[in-house]
Amino acid sequence: MIGGSFIKSIISASVAKETTEATRARGYSIFYMMVNVGAFTGKTIIDPLRNVIGEQAYIYINYFSGAMTVIALLAVILLYKSTHTAGEGKSLREIGQGFMRIMTNWRLLILILIVTGFWMVQQQLYATMPKYVIRLAGETAKPGWIANVNPFVVVCCVSFITRLMAKRSAITSMNVGMFLIPVSALLMACGNNITLMMVAGIVVQALAECFISPRYLEYFSLQAPKGEEGMYLGFSHLHSFLSSIFGFGLAGILLTKYCPDPALFETRAAWEAASANAHYIWYYFAAIGLIAAIALLLFAKITESIDKKKKSSR
């Protein structure tokens, strides 16, 4: 967690420093593509490794992760040089003042809360989907491979989508993604072929990420005063904390209610009766996604109106 806090804020800020306003969205699309290359590689390796080694694979995958992290660190030390050093050497007082500026920026705080709704749905790739698939499709189901559809689609599409939306504002691009996310949840709720509909929903979910994530980081970077990009962009990831807390908590409640553990029932028939409405889980997340999408639409309209009034009063 501590390592991730350094990495997310520093890399996000480095992209902001190494790009111009015109190239920033593309820079973040490359960054986000690389993140998902890692996600795809990790998921691809673990399943074959588990088949060869057995349950001990969960130990060895940590050795693999540690080795890759060391290699990445050495690559940064040896290959990455930056002449953009603005903002280095701030005092604790200056850092505190910068943090207070973020905490009192109502626009950014509201945007974080809205985007948390999107990420609550996206978190179900790990919170709800694995148990949902195994319980309904059987123990032979491979939720890890299903989840791998997400980073694969992002790697393939994020650069193209960012270029496609290059002439549109960051908020407009995010709005497109926000209205895709409830569609993804509804697809997951449809049909008798659990695996097929999961894949279909995850493809749409990944496309939504392509519209949202690079432009979200771009939007935050443009709000940051020069030299404070790291602080602002680190704060932008607060949605990860909020969506994990609320998303995983809600997933546990909904799984218990609609798709409980079969081991808790004496007969298969009793479990089937208890999980007859398992697909209702996705209706809850579709509703959350739709509310977040409408909220972002209102946010865009209101902030645009405020900005126009400010300009006209000058």
Coordinates of C-alpha atoms in Angstrom, one line a residue:
M1 CA 0.0 0.0 0.0
I2 CA 2.8 2.4 0.9
G3 CA 4.7 1.5 -2.3
G4 CA 1.6 2.0 -4.4
S5 CA 1.1 5.4 -2.8
F6 CA 4.5 6.5 -4.0
I7 CA 4.3 4.9 -7.4
K8 CA 0.8 6.2 -8.4
S9 CA 1.4 9.8 -7.4
I10 CA 5.0 10.0 -8.7
I11 CA 4.4 8.3 -12.1
S12 CA 1.2 10.3 -12.6
A13 CA 3.1 13.5 -11.8
S14 CA 6.0 12.6 -14.1
V15 CA 3.7 12.1 -17.0
A16 CA 2.3 15.6 -16.3
K17 CA 5.8 17.1 -16.2
E18 CA 7.0 15.3 -19.3
T19 CA 4.1 16.3 -21.5
T20 CA 2.4 19.5 -22.7
E21 CA -1.3 20.2 -22.3
A22 CA -1.8 19.1 -25.9
T23 CA 0.0 15.8 -25.5
R24 CA -1.0 15.0 -21.9
A25 CA -4.1 12.8 -22.7
R26 CA -2.0 10.7 -25.0
G27 CA 0.8 10.5 -22.3
Y28 CA -1.7 9.2 -19.8
S29 CA -3.2 6.7 -22.3
I30 CA 0.4 5.2 -22.7
F31 CA 0.8 5.1 -18.9
Y32 CA -2.6 3.4 -18.5
M33 CA -1.8 0.9 -21.3
M34 CA 1.5 0.0 -19.5
V35 CA -0.4 -0.5 -16.3
N36 CA -2.7 -3.0 -18.0
V37 CA 0.2 -4.8 -19.7
G38 CA 1.3 -5.6 -16.2
A39 CA -2.2 -6.6 -15.1
F40 CA -2.6 -8.9 -18.2
T41 CA 0.8 -10.5 -17.7
G42 CA 0.2 -11.2 -14.1
K43 CA -3.1 -12.9 -14.6
T44 CA -1.7 -14.8 -17.6
I45 CA 1.1 -16.3 -15.6
I46 CA -0.6 -17.3 -12.4
D47 CA -3.1 -19.9 -13.8
P48 CA -0.5 -22.0 -15.7
L49 CA 1.9 -21.7 -12.8
R50 CA -0.8 -22.9 -10.4
N51 CA -1.5 -25.9 -12.7
V52 CA 2.2 -26.8 -12.7
I53 CA 3.1 -26.1 -9.0
G54 CA -0.3 -26.4 -7.3
E55 CA -1.4 -24.1 -4.5
Q56 CA 2.2 -23.2 -3.8
A57 CA 2.0 -21.0 -6.9
Y58 CA 0.6 -18.3 -4.7
I59 CA 3.9 -18.2 -2.9
Y60 CA 6.0 -18.2 -6.1
I61 CA 4.0 -15.5 -7.8
N62 CA 5.1 -13.1 -5.1
Y63 CA 8.8 -14.0 -5.9
F64 CA 8.0 -13.2 -9.5
S65 CA 6.3 -9.9 -8.6
G66 CA 9.3 -8.9 -6.4
A67 CA 11.8 -9.8 -9.1
M68 CA 9.8 -7.7 -11.7
T69 CA 9.6 -4.8 -9.3
V70 CA 13.4 -4.8 -8.8
I71 CA 14.0 -5.0 -12.6
A72 CA 11.6 -2.1 -13.1
L73 CA 13.4 -0.1 -10.4
L74 CA 16.8 -0.7 -12.0
A75 CA 15.3 0.3 -15.4
V76 CA 14.1 3.6 -13.9
I77 CA 17.5 4.3 -12.2
L78 CA 19.5 3.6 -15.4
L79 CA 17.2 4.8 -18.2
Y80 CA 15.0 7.5 -16.9
K81 CA 16.3 11.1 -16.6
S82 CA 14.2 14.2 -16.2
T83 CA 15.2 17.8 -16.4
H84 CA 11.8 18.9 -15.0
T85 CA 12.6 19.4 -11.3
A86 CA 10.0 22.1 -10.4
G87 CA 8.4 21.4 -7.0
E88 CA 11.4 19.5 -5.5
G89 CA 12.5 20.4 -2.0
K90 CA 9.2 21.7 -0.6
S91 CA 9.0 22.2 3.2
L92 CA 6.4 20.4 5.3
R93 CA 4.6 23.7 5.7
E94 CA 4.4 24.1 1.9
I95 CA 3.2 20.5 1.6
G96 CA 0.5 21.1 4.2
Q97 CA -0.7 24.3 2.5
G98 CA -0.9 22.5 -0.8
F99 CA -2.9 19.7 0.8
M100 CA -5.3 22.2 2.3
R101 CA -5.8 23.7 -1.2
I102 CA -6.9 20.3 -2.5
M103 CA -9.2 19.6 0.5
T104 CA -11.0 22.9 -0.1
N105 CA -11.4 22.5 -3.8
W106 CA -15.0 21.4 -4.0
R107 CA -14.8 20.7 -7.7
L108 CA -12.1 18.0 -7.3
L109 CA -13.7 16.5 -4.3
I110 CA -17.1 16.1 -6.0
L111 CA -15.4 14.6 -9.1
I112 CA -13.6 12.0 -6.9
L113 CA -16.9 11.0 -5.3
I114 CA -18.7 10.7 -8.7
V115 CA -15.8 8.6 -10.2
T116 CA -15.9 6.4 -7.1
G117 CA -19.3 5.2 -8.4
F118 CA -17.7 4.0 -11.6
W119 CA -14.9 2.3 -9.8
M120 CA -17.3 0.6 -7.4
V121 CA -18.7 -1.2 -10.4
Q122 CA -15.3 -1.9 -11.9
Q123 CA -14.1 -3.4 -8.5
Q124 CA -16.7 -6.2 -9.0
L125 CA -14.3 -7.7 -11.4
Y126 CA -12.5 -8.9 -8.3
A127 CA -15.1 -8.6 -5.5
T128 CA -18.2 -10.3 -7.0
M129 CA -17.3 -11.9 -10.3
P130 CA -15.0 -14.8 -9.1
K131 CA -17.4 -16.2 -6.5
Y132 CA -20.4 -15.5 -8.7
V133 CA -18.9 -17.4 -11.7
I134 CA -17.6 -20.4 -9.6
R135 CA -20.9 -20.7 -7.7
L136 CA -23.1 -20.6 -10.8
A137 CA -20.9 -22.1 -13.5
G138 CA -19.1 -24.6 -11.3
E139 CA -15.7 -25.2 -9.8
T140 CA -14.1 -25.8 -13.2
A141 CA -14.8 -22.1 -14.2
K142 CA -11.8 -19.9 -14.7
P143 CA -12.6 -16.4 -13.3
G144 CA -8.9 -15.4 -13.7
W145 CA -9.1 -15.8 -17.4
I146 CA -12.4 -14.0 -17.6
A147 CA -10.9 -11.1 -15.6
N148 CA -8.0 -11.0 -18.0
V149 CA -10.4 -9.8 -20.7
N150 CA -10.4 -6.3 -19.0
P151 CA -6.6 -5.5 -19.3
F152 CA -6.5 -7.1 -22.8
V153 CA -9.2 -4.8 -24.1
V154 CA -7.7 -1.8 -22.4
V155 CA -4.2 -2.4 -23.9
C156 CA -5.7 -2.8 -27.4
C157 CA -8.1 0.1 -27.3
V158 CA -7.0 2.8 -24.8
S159 CA -4.6 4.6 -27.2
F160 CA -7.1 4.6 -30.1
I161 CA -10.0 5.8 -27.9
T162 CA -7.9 8.6 -26.4
R163 CA -7.0 9.8 -29.9
L164 CA -10.6 9.5 -31.1
M165 CA -11.6 11.8 -28.2
A166 CA -8.6 14.1 -28.5
K167 CA -10.7 17.0 -29.7
R168 CA -13.3 16.5 -27.0
S169 CA -12.9 17.8 -23.4
A170 CA -11.8 15.4 -20.6
I171 CA -15.3 15.6 -19.0
T172 CA -17.0 14.7 -22.3
S173 CA -14.8 11.7 -22.7
M174 CA -15.5 10.6 -19.2
N175 CA -19.2 11.1 -19.7
V176 CA -19.2 8.5 -22.5
G177 CA -17.4 6.0 -20.3
M178 CA -19.7 6.7 -17.4
F179 CA -22.8 5.8 -19.4
L180 CA -21.2 2.6 -20.7
I181 CA -20.6 1.2 -17.2
P182 CA -24.3 0.6 -16.3
V183 CA -24.6 -1.2 -19.7
S184 CA -21.7 -3.5 -18.7
A185 CA -23.5 -4.4 -15.4
L186 CA -26.8 -5.1 -17.2
L187 CA -25.0 -7.4 -19.7
M188 CA -23.6 -9.4 -16.8
A189 CA -27.1 -9.9 -15.5
C190 CA -28.4 -11.2 -18.8
G191 CA -28.7 -14.7 -20.3
N192 CA -28.1 -18.3 -19.1
N193 CA -24.5 -18.5 -20.3
I194 CA -22.7 -17.0 -17.3
T195 CA -19.2 -17.0 -18.8
L196 CA -20.3 -15.4 -22.2
M197 CA -22.2 -12.6 -20.5
M198 CA -19.4 -11.9 -18.0
V199 CA -17.0 -11.5 -20.9
A200 CA -19.4 -9.3 -22.8
G201 CA -19.9 -7.1 -19.7
I202 CA -16.2 -6.9 -19.0
V203 CA -15.4 -5.8 -22.6
V204 CA -17.9 -2.9 -22.2
Q205 CA -16.4 -2.1 -18.8
A206 CA -12.9 -2.0 -20.2
L207 CA -14.0 0.3 -23.0
A208 CA -15.5 2.6 -20.3
E209 CA -12.1 2.6 -18.6
C210 CA -10.5 3.7 -21.8
F211 CA -12.8 6.7 -22.1
I212 CA -12.5 7.6 -18.4
S213 CA -9.1 6.9 -16.8
P214 CA -6.5 8.7 -19.0
R215 CA -8.8 11.8 -19.2
Y216 CA -9.5 11.8 -15.5
L217 CA -5.8 12.0 -14.7
E218 CA -5.4 14.7 -17.4
Y219 CA -8.2 16.7 -15.8
F220 CA -6.6 16.5 -12.4
S221 CA -3.2 17.4 -13.7
L222 CA -4.5 20.6 -15.3
Q223 CA -6.0 21.7 -12.0
A224 CA -2.6 21.4 -10.2
P225 CA -0.4 24.4 -9.7
K226 CA 3.1 24.0 -11.2
G227 CA 5.2 21.9 -8.9
E228 CA 2.3 20.3 -7.1
E229 CA 1.3 17.7 -9.7
G230 CA 2.4 14.8 -7.5
M231 CA 0.2 15.9 -4.6
Y232 CA -2.9 16.5 -6.8
L233 CA -2.5 13.4 -8.8
G234 CA -1.8 11.3 -5.7
F235 CA -5.0 12.7 -4.2
S236 CA -6.9 11.9 -7.4
H237 CA -6.5 8.2 -6.6
L238 CA -8.6 8.5 -3.5
H239 CA -11.4 6.9 -5.5
S240 CA -9.5 3.6 -5.2
F241 CA -9.8 3.7 -1.4
L242 CA -13.4 4.7 -1.4
S243 CA -14.5 2.3 -4.1
S244 CA -12.7 -0.6 -2.5
I245 CA -14.2 0.0 0.9
F246 CA -17.8 0.4 -0.4
G247 CA -17.5 -1.8 -3.4
F248 CA -16.2 -4.9 -1.6
G249 CA -18.4 -4.3 1.4
L250 CA -21.5 -4.2 -0.8
A251 CA -20.4 -7.2 -2.8
G252 CA -20.2 -9.3 0.4
I253 CA -23.8 -8.3 1.3
L254 CA -25.2 -8.9 -2.1
L255 CA -23.4 -12.3 -2.6
T256 CA -24.7 -13.4 0.8
K257 CA -28.3 -12.4 -0.1
Y258 CA -28.5 -13.5 -3.7
C259 CA -25.7 -16.0 -4.4
P260 CA -24.7 -17.6 -1.2
D261 CA -22.0 -20.2 -0.7
P262 CA -23.3 -23.7 -1.7
A263 CA -21.5 -25.3 1.2
L264 CA -23.9 -23.6 3.6
F265 CA -26.8 -25.7 2.2
E266 CA -27.7 -29.3 2.8
T267 CA -29.0 -30.0 -0.7
R268 CA -28.3 -28.6 -4.2
A269 CA -32.0 -27.9 -4.6
A270 CA -32.0 -25.7 -1.5
W271 CA -29.0 -23.7 -2.8
E272 CA -30.6 -23.3 -6.3
A273 CA -33.8 -21.9 -4.6
A274 CA -31.7 -19.4 -2.6
S275 CA -29.7 -18.3 -5.6
A276 CA -32.5 -18.1 -8.2
N277 CA -32.1 -14.3 -8.4
A278 CA -28.3 -14.2 -8.3
H279 CA -28.4 -11.9 -11.3
Y280 CA -30.1 -9.2 -9.2
I281 CA -26.6 -8.4 -7.9
W282 CA -25.8 -6.7 -11.2
Y283 CA -28.9 -4.5 -11.1
Y284 CA -27.6 -2.9 -8.0
F285 CA -24.3 -2.0 -9.7
A286 CA -26.1 -0.9 -12.9
A287 CA -28.0 1.5 -10.7
I288 CA -24.9 2.8 -9.0
G289 CA -23.2 3.3 -12.4
L290 CA -26.2 5.1 -13.8
I291 CA -26.5 7.5 -10.8
A292 CA -22.7 8.2 -11.2
A293 CA -23.1 8.9 -14.9
I294 CA -26.0 11.3 -14.4
A295 CA -24.1 13.0 -11.6
L296 CA -21.1 13.6 -13.9
L297 CA -23.4 15.0 -16.6
L298 CA -24.9 17.5 -14.0
F299 CA -21.3 18.2 -12.7
A300 CA -20.2 19.1 -16.3
K301 CA -23.3 21.3 -16.9
I302 CA -23.0 23.2 -13.6
T303 CA -19.2 23.7 -13.7
E304 CA -19.5 24.9 -17.3
S305 CA -22.1 27.4 -16.3
I306 CA -20.0 28.7 -13.4
D307 CA -17.0 29.1 -15.6
K308 CA -18.9 31.0 -18.2
K309 CA -20.3 33.4 -15.6
K310 CA -16.8 34.0 -14.3
K311 CA -15.5 34.8 -17.7
S312 CA -18.4 37.2 -18.5
S313 CA -17.9 39.0 -15.2
R314 CA -14.3 39.8 -16.0

